Coordinates of C-alpha atoms in Angstrom, one line a residue:
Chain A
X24 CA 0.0 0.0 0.0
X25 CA 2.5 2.7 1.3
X26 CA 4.9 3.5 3.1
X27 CA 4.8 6.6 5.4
X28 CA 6.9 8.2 8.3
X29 CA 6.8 11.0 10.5
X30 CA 9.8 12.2 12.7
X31 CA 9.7 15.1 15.6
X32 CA 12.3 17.5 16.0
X33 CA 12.8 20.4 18.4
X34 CA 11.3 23.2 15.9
X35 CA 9.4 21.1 13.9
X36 CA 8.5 17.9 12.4
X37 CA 10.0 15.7 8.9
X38 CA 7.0 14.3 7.4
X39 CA 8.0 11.6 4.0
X40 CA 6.1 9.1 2.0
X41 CA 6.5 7.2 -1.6
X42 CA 4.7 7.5 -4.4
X43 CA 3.0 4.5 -5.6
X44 CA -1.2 3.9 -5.5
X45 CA -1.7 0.2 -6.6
X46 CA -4.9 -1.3 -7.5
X47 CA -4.2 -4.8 -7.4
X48 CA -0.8 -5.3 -9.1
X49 CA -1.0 -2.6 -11.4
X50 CA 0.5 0.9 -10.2
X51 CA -2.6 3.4 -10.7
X52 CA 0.0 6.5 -9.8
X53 CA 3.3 6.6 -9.8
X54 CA 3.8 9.9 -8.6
X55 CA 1.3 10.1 -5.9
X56 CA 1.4 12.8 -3.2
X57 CA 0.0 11.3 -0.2
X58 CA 0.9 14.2 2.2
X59 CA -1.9 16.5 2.3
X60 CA -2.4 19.3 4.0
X61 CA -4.9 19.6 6.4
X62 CA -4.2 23.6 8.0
X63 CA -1.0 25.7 6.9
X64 CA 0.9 23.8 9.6
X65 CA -0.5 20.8 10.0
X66 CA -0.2 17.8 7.3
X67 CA -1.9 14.0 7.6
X68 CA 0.0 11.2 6.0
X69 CA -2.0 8.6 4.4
X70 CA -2.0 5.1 4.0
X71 CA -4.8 3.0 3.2
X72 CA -7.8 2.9 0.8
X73 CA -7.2 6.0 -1.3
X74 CA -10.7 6.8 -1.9
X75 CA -11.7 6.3 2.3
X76 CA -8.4 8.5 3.5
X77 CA -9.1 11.7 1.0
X78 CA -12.6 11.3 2.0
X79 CA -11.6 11.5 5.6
X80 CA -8.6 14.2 5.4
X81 CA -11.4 16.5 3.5
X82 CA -14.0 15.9 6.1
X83 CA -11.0 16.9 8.9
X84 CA -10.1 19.6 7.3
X85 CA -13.0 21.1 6.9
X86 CA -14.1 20.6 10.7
X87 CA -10.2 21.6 11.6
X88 CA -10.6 24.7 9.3
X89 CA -14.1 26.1 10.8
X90 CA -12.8 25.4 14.5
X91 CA -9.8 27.6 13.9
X92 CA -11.9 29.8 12.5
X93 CA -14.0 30.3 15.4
X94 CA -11.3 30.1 17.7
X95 CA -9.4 32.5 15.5
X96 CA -6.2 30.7 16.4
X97 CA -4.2 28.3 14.7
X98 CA -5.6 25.0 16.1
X99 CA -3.3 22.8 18.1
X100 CA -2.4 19.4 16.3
X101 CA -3.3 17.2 18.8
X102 CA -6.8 18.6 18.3
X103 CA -6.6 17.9 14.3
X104 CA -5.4 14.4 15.5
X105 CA -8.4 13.8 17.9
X106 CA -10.7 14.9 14.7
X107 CA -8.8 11.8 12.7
X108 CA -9.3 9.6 15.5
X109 CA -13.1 10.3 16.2
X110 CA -13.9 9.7 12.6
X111 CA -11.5 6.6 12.0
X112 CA -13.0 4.8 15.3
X113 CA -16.6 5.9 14.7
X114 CA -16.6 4.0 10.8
X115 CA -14.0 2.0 11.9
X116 CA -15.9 -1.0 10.3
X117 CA -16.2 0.6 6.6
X118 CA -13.2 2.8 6.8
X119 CA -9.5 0.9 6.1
X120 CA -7.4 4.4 6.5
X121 CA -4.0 4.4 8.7
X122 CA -3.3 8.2 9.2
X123 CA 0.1 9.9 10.8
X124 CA -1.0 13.4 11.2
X125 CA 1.6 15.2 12.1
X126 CA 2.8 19.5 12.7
X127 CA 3.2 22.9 14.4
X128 CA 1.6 24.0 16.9
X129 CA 2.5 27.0 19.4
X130 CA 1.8 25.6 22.8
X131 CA 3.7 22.1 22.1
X132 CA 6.2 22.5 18.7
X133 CA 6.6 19.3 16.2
X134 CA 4.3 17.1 17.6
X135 CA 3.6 13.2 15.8
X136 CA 0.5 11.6 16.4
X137 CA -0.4 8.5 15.0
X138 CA -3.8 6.7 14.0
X139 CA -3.9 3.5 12.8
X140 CA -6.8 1.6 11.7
X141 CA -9.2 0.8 14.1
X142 CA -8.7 4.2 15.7
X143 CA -6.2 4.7 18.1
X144 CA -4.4 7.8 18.4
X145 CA -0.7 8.2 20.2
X146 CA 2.0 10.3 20.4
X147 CA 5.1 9.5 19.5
X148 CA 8.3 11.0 18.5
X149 CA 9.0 8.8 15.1
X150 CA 6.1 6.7 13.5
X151 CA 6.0 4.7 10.7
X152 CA 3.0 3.6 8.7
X153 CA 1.7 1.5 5.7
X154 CA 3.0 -1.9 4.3
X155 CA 6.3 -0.5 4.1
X156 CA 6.8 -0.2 7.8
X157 CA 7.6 -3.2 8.5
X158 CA 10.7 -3.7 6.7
X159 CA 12.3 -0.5 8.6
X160 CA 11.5 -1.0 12.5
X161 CA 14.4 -2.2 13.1
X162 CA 16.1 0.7 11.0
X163 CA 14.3 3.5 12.9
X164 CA 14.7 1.7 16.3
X165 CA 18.2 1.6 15.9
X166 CA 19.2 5.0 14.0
X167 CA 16.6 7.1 16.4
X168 CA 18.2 10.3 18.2
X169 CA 16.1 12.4 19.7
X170 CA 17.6 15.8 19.1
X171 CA 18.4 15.3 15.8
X172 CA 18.3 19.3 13.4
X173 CA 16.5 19.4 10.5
X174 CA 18.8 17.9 8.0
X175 CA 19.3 14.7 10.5
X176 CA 15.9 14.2 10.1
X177 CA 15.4 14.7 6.8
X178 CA 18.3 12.2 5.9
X179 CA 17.2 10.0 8.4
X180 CA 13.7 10.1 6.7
X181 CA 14.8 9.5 3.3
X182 CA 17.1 6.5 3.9
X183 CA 14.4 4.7 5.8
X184 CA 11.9 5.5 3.0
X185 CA 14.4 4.3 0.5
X186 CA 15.3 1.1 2.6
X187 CA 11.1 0.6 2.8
X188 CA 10.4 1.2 -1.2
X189 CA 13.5 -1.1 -2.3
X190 CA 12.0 -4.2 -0.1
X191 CA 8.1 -3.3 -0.4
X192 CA 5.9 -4.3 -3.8
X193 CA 3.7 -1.8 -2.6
X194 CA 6.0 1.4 -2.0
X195 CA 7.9 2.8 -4.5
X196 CA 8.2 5.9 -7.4
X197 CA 9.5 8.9 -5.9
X198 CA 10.0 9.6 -2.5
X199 CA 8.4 13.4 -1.4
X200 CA 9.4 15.0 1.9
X201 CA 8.2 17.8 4.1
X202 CA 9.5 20.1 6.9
X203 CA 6.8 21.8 8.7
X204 CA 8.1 24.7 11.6
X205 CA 7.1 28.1 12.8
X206 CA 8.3 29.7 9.7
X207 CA 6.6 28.0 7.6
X208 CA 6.6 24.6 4.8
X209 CA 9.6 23.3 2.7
X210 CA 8.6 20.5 0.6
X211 CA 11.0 18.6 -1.5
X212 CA 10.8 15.5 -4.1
X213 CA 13.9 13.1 -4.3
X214 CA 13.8 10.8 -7.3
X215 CA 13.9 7.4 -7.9
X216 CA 18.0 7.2 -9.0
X217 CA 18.4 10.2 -6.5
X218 CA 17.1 8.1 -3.3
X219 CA 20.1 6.8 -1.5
X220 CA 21.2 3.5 -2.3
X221 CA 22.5 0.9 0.1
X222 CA 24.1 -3.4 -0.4
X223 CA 21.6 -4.8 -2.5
X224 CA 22.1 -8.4 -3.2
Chain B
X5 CA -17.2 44.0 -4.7
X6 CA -15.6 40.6 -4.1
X7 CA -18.8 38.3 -4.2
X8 CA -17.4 35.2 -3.1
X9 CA -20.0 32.0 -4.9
X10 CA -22.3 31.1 -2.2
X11 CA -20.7 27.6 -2.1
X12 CA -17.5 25.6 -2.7
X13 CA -18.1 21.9 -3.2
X14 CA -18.8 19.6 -0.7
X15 CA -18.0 16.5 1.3
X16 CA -20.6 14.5 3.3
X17 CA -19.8 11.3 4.7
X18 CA -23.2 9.1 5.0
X19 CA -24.2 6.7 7.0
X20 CA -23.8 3.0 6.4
X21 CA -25.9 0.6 7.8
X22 CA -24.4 -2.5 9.0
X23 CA -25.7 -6.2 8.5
X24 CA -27.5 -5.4 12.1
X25 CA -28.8 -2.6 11.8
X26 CA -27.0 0.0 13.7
X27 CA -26.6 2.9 11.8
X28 CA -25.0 5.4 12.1
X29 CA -25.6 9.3 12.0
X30 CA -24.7 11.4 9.5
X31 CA -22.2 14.5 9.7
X32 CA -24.3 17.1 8.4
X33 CA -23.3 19.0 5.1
X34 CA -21.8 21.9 5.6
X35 CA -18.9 24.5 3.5
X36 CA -15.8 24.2 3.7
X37 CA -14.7 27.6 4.5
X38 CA -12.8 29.6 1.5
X39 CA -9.3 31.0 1.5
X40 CA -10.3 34.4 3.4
X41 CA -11.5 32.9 5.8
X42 CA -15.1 34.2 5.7
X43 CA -17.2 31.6 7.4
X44 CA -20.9 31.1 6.3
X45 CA -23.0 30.0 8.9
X46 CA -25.5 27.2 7.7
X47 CA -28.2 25.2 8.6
X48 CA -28.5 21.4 7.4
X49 CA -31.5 22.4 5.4
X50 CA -29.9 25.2 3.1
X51 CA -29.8 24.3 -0.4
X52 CA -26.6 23.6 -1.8
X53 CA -26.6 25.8 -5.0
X54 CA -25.8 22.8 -7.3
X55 CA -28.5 20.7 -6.1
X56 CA -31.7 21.2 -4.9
X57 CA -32.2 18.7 -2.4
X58 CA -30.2 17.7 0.2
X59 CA -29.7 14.0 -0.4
X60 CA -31.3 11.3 2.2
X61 CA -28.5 9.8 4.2
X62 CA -27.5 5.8 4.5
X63 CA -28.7 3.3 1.6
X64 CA -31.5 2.3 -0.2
X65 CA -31.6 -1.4 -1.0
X66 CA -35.0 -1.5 -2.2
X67 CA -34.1 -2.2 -5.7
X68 CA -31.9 -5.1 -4.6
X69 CA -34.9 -6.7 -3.2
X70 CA -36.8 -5.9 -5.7
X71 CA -34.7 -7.7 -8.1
X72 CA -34.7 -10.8 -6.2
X73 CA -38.4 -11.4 -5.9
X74 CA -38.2 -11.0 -9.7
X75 CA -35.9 -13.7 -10.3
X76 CA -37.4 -16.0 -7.9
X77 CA -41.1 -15.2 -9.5
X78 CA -40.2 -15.7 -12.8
X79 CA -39.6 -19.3 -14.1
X80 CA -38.8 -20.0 -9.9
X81 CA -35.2 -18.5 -10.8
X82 CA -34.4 -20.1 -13.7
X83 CA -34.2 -16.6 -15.8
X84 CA -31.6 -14.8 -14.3
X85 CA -31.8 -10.7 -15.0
X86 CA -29.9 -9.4 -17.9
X87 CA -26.3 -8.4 -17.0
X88 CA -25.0 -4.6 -17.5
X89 CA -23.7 -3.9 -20.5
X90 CA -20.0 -2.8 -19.3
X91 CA -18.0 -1.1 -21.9
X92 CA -14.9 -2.7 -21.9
X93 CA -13.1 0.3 -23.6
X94 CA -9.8 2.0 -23.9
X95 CA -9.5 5.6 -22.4
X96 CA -6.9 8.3 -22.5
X97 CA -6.3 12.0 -21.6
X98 CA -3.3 14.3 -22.1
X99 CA -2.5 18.0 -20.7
X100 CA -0.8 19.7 -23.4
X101 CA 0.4 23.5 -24.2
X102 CA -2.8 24.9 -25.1
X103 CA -5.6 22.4 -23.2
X104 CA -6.5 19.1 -23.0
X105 CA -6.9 16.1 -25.2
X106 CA -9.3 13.1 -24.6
X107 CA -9.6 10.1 -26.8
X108 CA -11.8 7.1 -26.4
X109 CA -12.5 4.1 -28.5
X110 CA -16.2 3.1 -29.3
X111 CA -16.9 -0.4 -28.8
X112 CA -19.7 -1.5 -25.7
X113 CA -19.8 -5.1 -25.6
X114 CA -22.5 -7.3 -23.5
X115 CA -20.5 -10.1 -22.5
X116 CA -19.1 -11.8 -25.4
X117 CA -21.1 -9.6 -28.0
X118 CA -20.1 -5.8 -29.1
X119 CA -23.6 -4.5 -28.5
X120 CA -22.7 -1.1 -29.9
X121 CA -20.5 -0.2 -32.1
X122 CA -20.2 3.3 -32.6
X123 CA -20.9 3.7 -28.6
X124 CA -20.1 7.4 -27.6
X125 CA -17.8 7.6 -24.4
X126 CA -16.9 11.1 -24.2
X127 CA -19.9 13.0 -21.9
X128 CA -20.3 16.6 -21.7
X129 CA -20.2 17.8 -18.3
X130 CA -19.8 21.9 -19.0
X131 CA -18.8 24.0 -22.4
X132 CA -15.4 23.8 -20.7
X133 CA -15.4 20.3 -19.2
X134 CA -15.7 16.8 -20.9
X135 CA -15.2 13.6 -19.2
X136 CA -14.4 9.9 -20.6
X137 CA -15.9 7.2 -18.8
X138 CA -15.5 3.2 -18.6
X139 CA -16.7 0.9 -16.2
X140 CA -20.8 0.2 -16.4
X141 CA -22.2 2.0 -19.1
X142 CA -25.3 2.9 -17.5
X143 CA -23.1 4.1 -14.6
X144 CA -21.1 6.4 -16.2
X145 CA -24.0 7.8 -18.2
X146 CA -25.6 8.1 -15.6
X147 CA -23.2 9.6 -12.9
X148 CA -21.9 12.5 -15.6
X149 CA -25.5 13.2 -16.7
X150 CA -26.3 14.1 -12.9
X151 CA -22.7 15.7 -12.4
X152 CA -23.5 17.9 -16.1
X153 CA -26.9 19.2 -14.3
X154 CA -25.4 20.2 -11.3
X155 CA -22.7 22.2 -12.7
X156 CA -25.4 24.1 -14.7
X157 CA -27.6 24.9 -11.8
X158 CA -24.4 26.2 -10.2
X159 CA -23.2 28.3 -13.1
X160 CA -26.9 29.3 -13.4
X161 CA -27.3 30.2 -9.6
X162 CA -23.9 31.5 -9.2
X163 CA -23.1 33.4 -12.8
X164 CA -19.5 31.5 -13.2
X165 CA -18.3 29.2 -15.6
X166 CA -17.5 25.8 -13.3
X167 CA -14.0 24.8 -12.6
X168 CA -12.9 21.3 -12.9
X169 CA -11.9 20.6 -9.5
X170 CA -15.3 21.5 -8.7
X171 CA -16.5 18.8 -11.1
X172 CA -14.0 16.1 -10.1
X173 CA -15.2 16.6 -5.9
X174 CA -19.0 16.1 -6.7
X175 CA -18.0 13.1 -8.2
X176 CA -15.6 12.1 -5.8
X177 CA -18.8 12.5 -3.4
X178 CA -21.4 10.9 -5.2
X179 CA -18.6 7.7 -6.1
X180 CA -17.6 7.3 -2.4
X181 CA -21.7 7.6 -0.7
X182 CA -22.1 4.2 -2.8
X183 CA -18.7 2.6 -1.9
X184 CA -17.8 1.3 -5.5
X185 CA -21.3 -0.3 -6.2
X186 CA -21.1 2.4 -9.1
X187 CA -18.8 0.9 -11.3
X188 CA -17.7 4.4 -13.0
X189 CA -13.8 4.5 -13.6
X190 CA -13.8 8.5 -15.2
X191 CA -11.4 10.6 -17.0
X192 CA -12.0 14.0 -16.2
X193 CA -10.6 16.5 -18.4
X194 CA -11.1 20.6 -19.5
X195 CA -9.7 24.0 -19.3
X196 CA -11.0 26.4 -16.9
X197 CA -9.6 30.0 -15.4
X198 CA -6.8 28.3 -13.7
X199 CA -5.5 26.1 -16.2
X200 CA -5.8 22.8 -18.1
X201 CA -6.2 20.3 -15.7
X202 CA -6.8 16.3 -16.0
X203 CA -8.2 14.3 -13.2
X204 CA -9.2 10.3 -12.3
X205 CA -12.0 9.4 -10.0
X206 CA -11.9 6.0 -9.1
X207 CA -15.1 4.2 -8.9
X208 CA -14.6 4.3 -4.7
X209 CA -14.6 7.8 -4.5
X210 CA -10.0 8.5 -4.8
X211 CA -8.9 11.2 -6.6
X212 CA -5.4 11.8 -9.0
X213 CA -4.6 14.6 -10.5
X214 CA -2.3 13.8 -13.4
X215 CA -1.0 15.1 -16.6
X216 CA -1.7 11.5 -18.4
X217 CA -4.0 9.3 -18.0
X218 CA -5.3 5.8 -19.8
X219 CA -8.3 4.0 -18.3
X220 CA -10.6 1.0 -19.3
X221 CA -9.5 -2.8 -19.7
X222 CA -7.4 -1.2 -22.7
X223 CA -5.0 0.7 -20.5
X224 CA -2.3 -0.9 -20.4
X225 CA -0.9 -0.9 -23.5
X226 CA -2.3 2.5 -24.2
X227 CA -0.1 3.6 -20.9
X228 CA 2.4 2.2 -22.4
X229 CA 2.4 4.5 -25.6
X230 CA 1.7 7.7 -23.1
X231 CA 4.9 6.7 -20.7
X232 CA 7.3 6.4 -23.8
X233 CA 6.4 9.3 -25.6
X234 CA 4.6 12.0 -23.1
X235 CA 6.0 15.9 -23.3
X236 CA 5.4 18.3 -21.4
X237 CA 3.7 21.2 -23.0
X238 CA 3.0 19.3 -26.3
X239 CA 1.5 21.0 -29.4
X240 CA -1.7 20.1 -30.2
X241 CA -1.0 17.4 -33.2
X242 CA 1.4 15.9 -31.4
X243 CA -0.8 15.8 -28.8
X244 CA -3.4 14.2 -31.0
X245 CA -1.2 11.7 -32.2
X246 CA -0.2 10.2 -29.3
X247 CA -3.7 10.1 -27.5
X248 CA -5.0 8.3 -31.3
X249 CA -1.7 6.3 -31.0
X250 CA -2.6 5.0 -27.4
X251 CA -6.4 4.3 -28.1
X252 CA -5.2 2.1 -30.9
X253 CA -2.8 0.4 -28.9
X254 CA -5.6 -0.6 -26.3
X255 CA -7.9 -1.3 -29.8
X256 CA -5.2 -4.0 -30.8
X257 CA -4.4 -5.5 -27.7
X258 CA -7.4 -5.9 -25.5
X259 CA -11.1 -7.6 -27.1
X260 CA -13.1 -5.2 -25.3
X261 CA -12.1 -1.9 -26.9
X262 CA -12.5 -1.8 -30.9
X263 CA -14.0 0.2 -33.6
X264 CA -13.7 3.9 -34.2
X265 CA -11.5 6.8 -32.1
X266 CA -13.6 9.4 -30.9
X267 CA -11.2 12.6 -29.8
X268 CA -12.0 15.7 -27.8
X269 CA -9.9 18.5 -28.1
X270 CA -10.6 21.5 -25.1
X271 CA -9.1 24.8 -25.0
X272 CA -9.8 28.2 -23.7
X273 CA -11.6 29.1 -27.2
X274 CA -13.6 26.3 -27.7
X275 CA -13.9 22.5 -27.7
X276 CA -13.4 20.4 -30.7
X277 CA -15.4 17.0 -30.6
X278 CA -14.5 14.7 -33.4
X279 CA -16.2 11.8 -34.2
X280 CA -15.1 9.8 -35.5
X281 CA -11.0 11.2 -35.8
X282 CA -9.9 7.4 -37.3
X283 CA -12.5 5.0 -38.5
X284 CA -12.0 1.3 -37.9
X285 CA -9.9 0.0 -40.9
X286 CA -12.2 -3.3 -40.8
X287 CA -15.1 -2.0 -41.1
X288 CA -16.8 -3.6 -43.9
X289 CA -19.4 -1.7 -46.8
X290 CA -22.5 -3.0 -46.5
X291 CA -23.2 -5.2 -49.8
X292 CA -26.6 -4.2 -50.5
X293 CA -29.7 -2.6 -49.3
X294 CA -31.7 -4.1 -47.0
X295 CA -34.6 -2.3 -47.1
X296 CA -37.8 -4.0 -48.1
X297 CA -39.4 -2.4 -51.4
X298 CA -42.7 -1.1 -51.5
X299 CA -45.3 -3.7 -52.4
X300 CA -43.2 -6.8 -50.7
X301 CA -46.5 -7.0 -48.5
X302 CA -49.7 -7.3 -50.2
X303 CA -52.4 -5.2 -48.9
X304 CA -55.4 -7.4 -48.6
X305 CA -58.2 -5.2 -47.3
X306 CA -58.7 -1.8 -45.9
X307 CA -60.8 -0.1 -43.6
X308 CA -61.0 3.2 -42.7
X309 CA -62.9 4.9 -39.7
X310 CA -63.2 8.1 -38.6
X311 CA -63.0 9.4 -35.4
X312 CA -65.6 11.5 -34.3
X313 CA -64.9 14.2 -31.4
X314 CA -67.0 16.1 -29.4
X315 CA -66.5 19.2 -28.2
X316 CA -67.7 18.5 -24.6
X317 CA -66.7 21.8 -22.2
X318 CA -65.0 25.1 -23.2
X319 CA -63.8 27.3 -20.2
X320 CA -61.5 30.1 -20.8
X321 CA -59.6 31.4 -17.6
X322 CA -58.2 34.9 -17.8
X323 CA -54.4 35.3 -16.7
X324 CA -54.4 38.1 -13.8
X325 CA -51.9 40.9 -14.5
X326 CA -50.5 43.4 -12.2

């Protein structure tokens, strides 16, 4: 299906994920961007059903978008998390949708919640998500600083996403990364013969 | 001065109602607020200005049981109710300099049999928006028909010309309230204020936006053409070459797709439907006429009878004017 990531750092978060939507064994996208945004600094990672997750990221947006609106504050991404996890444990029988919402937020920084299916919702400082995950737990477990700066993280990010897409069927195209702080978004794309490379038998 | 359009599209997500029972509320519809923020204040009951009823929440399986009954009423379920007639097609879109390109191939088969042959798969949605569709035929004809309406009570009510991402998110709603029981796989392509833009909604409600695009049991070897010789910012009769070119490639390969190439060419000063832009190179000349002369039937007797009418009750009504 996908594989997805989300790492916290002291200003901010990383946020990465591949590229590839699959039905059955033929690759519907190739180039796929499955970080959407959901307020200016905070972004869901998806990994699932395609047509449930946008479904459910629109509905949370919009809900996250009027609260703020009311408030006339940014909203705080544990409350855009909460959103995620009321609606994936409500429909939790219909829905197949494994979510990493992660972002800024004044009162906490980078903060990484994640929401598998069924519909729980933790916090954690890395989390990893979609098929792809489990070929890099042990990578993450043992390459996992806390305190790590921006470019760690983003490094970090995009060898365990290449490590992921080079075992998983399902993960794969182009690898698209995110850095959400205060000041603001920086998105980049690696390529496929720019991901870093590692022993492959 | 800035009269922001009354509504944006919108997402609902219905209720389902589980084997026992238990449904489950709806979240009401509602806007989703636009870029400056104003907010609009809504009760469930407004209407949407693209429809004019809000729809009924959770399913209706009436027709399911209705078809049933049928089967086991006649001939005690022997005669089984005629399958859909799925189309079986090749698909294709292309984003190029000016617009956007569609092409589609013609065939509908029922089963085994091409039950048309000069089927047409490219639905108008909006003077700027047409979409190609494969999957069910009655599903797709359907699904655009009430997607087309829509958009014109909306340009109607709100005196703009409908965007295509506007178009692509009502159908991404409508697709995902029915959870893939409409089998509509839809190429979604035309030219609005903000560009050219090319979209695929899945028959489950997902969403790609994407500057190719093949779709139908044909795509695969008409992706295969658009992979090896896609441009950005194409001219047009390159562009038109290499959506023909792909549509072909799905005619020869797969059974399902065959006959003629219809093409649709959208761009900011107008849309170009050609149909045919290649005729089938088997298709054969008839050999003679087949129409019965006059006088094949011989007119035994005739009777004619006239009808009388009777002028029963006259009323005339005057119109009030102001």
């Amino acid at each position: 299906l996908t594989t997805i990531m989300a790492v916290e750092f002291d200003d901010g978060v990383v946020i990465g994920a591949d590229s590839r939507t699959t039905t059955g064994a033929y690759i519907a996208n190739r180039v796929t961007d499955k970080l959407t945004p959901i307020h200016d600094r905070i972004f869901c990672c998806r990994s699932g059903s395609a047509a449930d997750t946008q479904a459910v990221a629109d509905a949370v947006s919009y809900q996250l978008g009027f609260h703020s609106i009311e408030l006339d504050e940014p909203p705080l991404v544990q409350t855009a998390a909460n959103l995620f996890k009321q609606m994936c444990y409500r429909y939790r029988e219909e829905l197949m949708a494994g979510i990493i919402v992660a972002g800024w937020d004044k009162r906490r920084g980078g903060q990484v919640y994640t929401v598998p299916m069924g519909g729980m919702l933790v916090r954690q400082p890395v989390s990893v998500g979609g098929s792809g995950s489990s070929y890099i737990y042990g990578f993450i477990d043992s390459n996992y600083r806390s305190g790590m700066s921006k470019e760690e993280c983003l490094r970090f990010t995009a060898e365990a996403l290449a490590l992921a897409m080079e075992r998983d069927g399902s993960s794969g195209g182009v690898a698209r990364l995110a850095a959400i702080t205060e000041a603001g978004l920086e998105r980049t794309v690696i390529l496929g013969n720019q991901l870093p490379t590692f022993f492959s038998a | 001065m800035n009269n922001f359009p009354e509504t944006c599209a919108t997402k609902q997500l219905n209720s389902v109602t589980t084997g026992h029972g238990t449904a489950i509320t709806e979240i009401p519809t509602s806007l989703r607020p636009n870029r400056s923020g104003k907010k609009n204040r809504l009760s469930v009951d407004m209407a949407l200005s693209h429809v004019f009823e809000t729809p009924v929440s959770g399913f209706n399986f009436e027709n399911s049981t209705r078809n049933i009954l049928l089967e086991n009423v006649l001939d005690e379920g022997k005669t089984k109710a005629p399958k859909p007639l799925k189309t079986g097609t090749t698909i294709a879109g292309v984003v190029y300099k000016n617009g956007v390109v569609l092409g589609a191939d013609t065939r509908a088969t029922s089963s085994e049999v091409v039950a048309d042959k000069t089927c047409a798969k490219i639905h108008y949605i909006a003077p700027n928006i047409y979409c190609c569709g494969a999957g069910t035929a009655a599903d797709t004809e359907k699904t655009t028909d009430l997607l087309s309406s829509n958009l014109t009570i909306f340009s109607m009510n709100s005196g703009r010309n409908p965007r295509v991402v506007m178009a692509a998110n009502i159908l991404q709603d409508i697709l995902f309230r029915y959870r893939g029981m409409i089998g509509a796989n839809l190429i979604l392509g035309g030219v609005d204020c903000t560009g050219n833009h090319l979209y695929r909604v899945g028959p489950f409600g997902s969403m790609d936006k994407v500057p190719y695009l093949a779709m139908g049991s044909g795509d695969l070897a008409a992706m295969g053409i658009l992979e090896d010789r896609f441009k950005v910012n194409m001219e047009v009769e390159e562009a038109k070459t290499l959506v023909c070119d792909a549509i072909h490639a799905g005619i020869m390969t797969d059974l399902g797709s065959g006959n003629n190439i219809d093409l649709c060419i959208i761009t900011r000063r107008g849309v170009d439907y050609i149909r045919p832009y290649q005729e089938s190179e088997y298709k054969q000349r008839r050999q003679e006429k087949y129409k019965y002369k006059p006088g094949t039937t011989p007119v035994l007797t005739e009777n004619i009878v006239p009808l009388e009418l009777e002028l029963v009750h006259e009323m005339v009504q005057t119109m009030e004017t102001a």
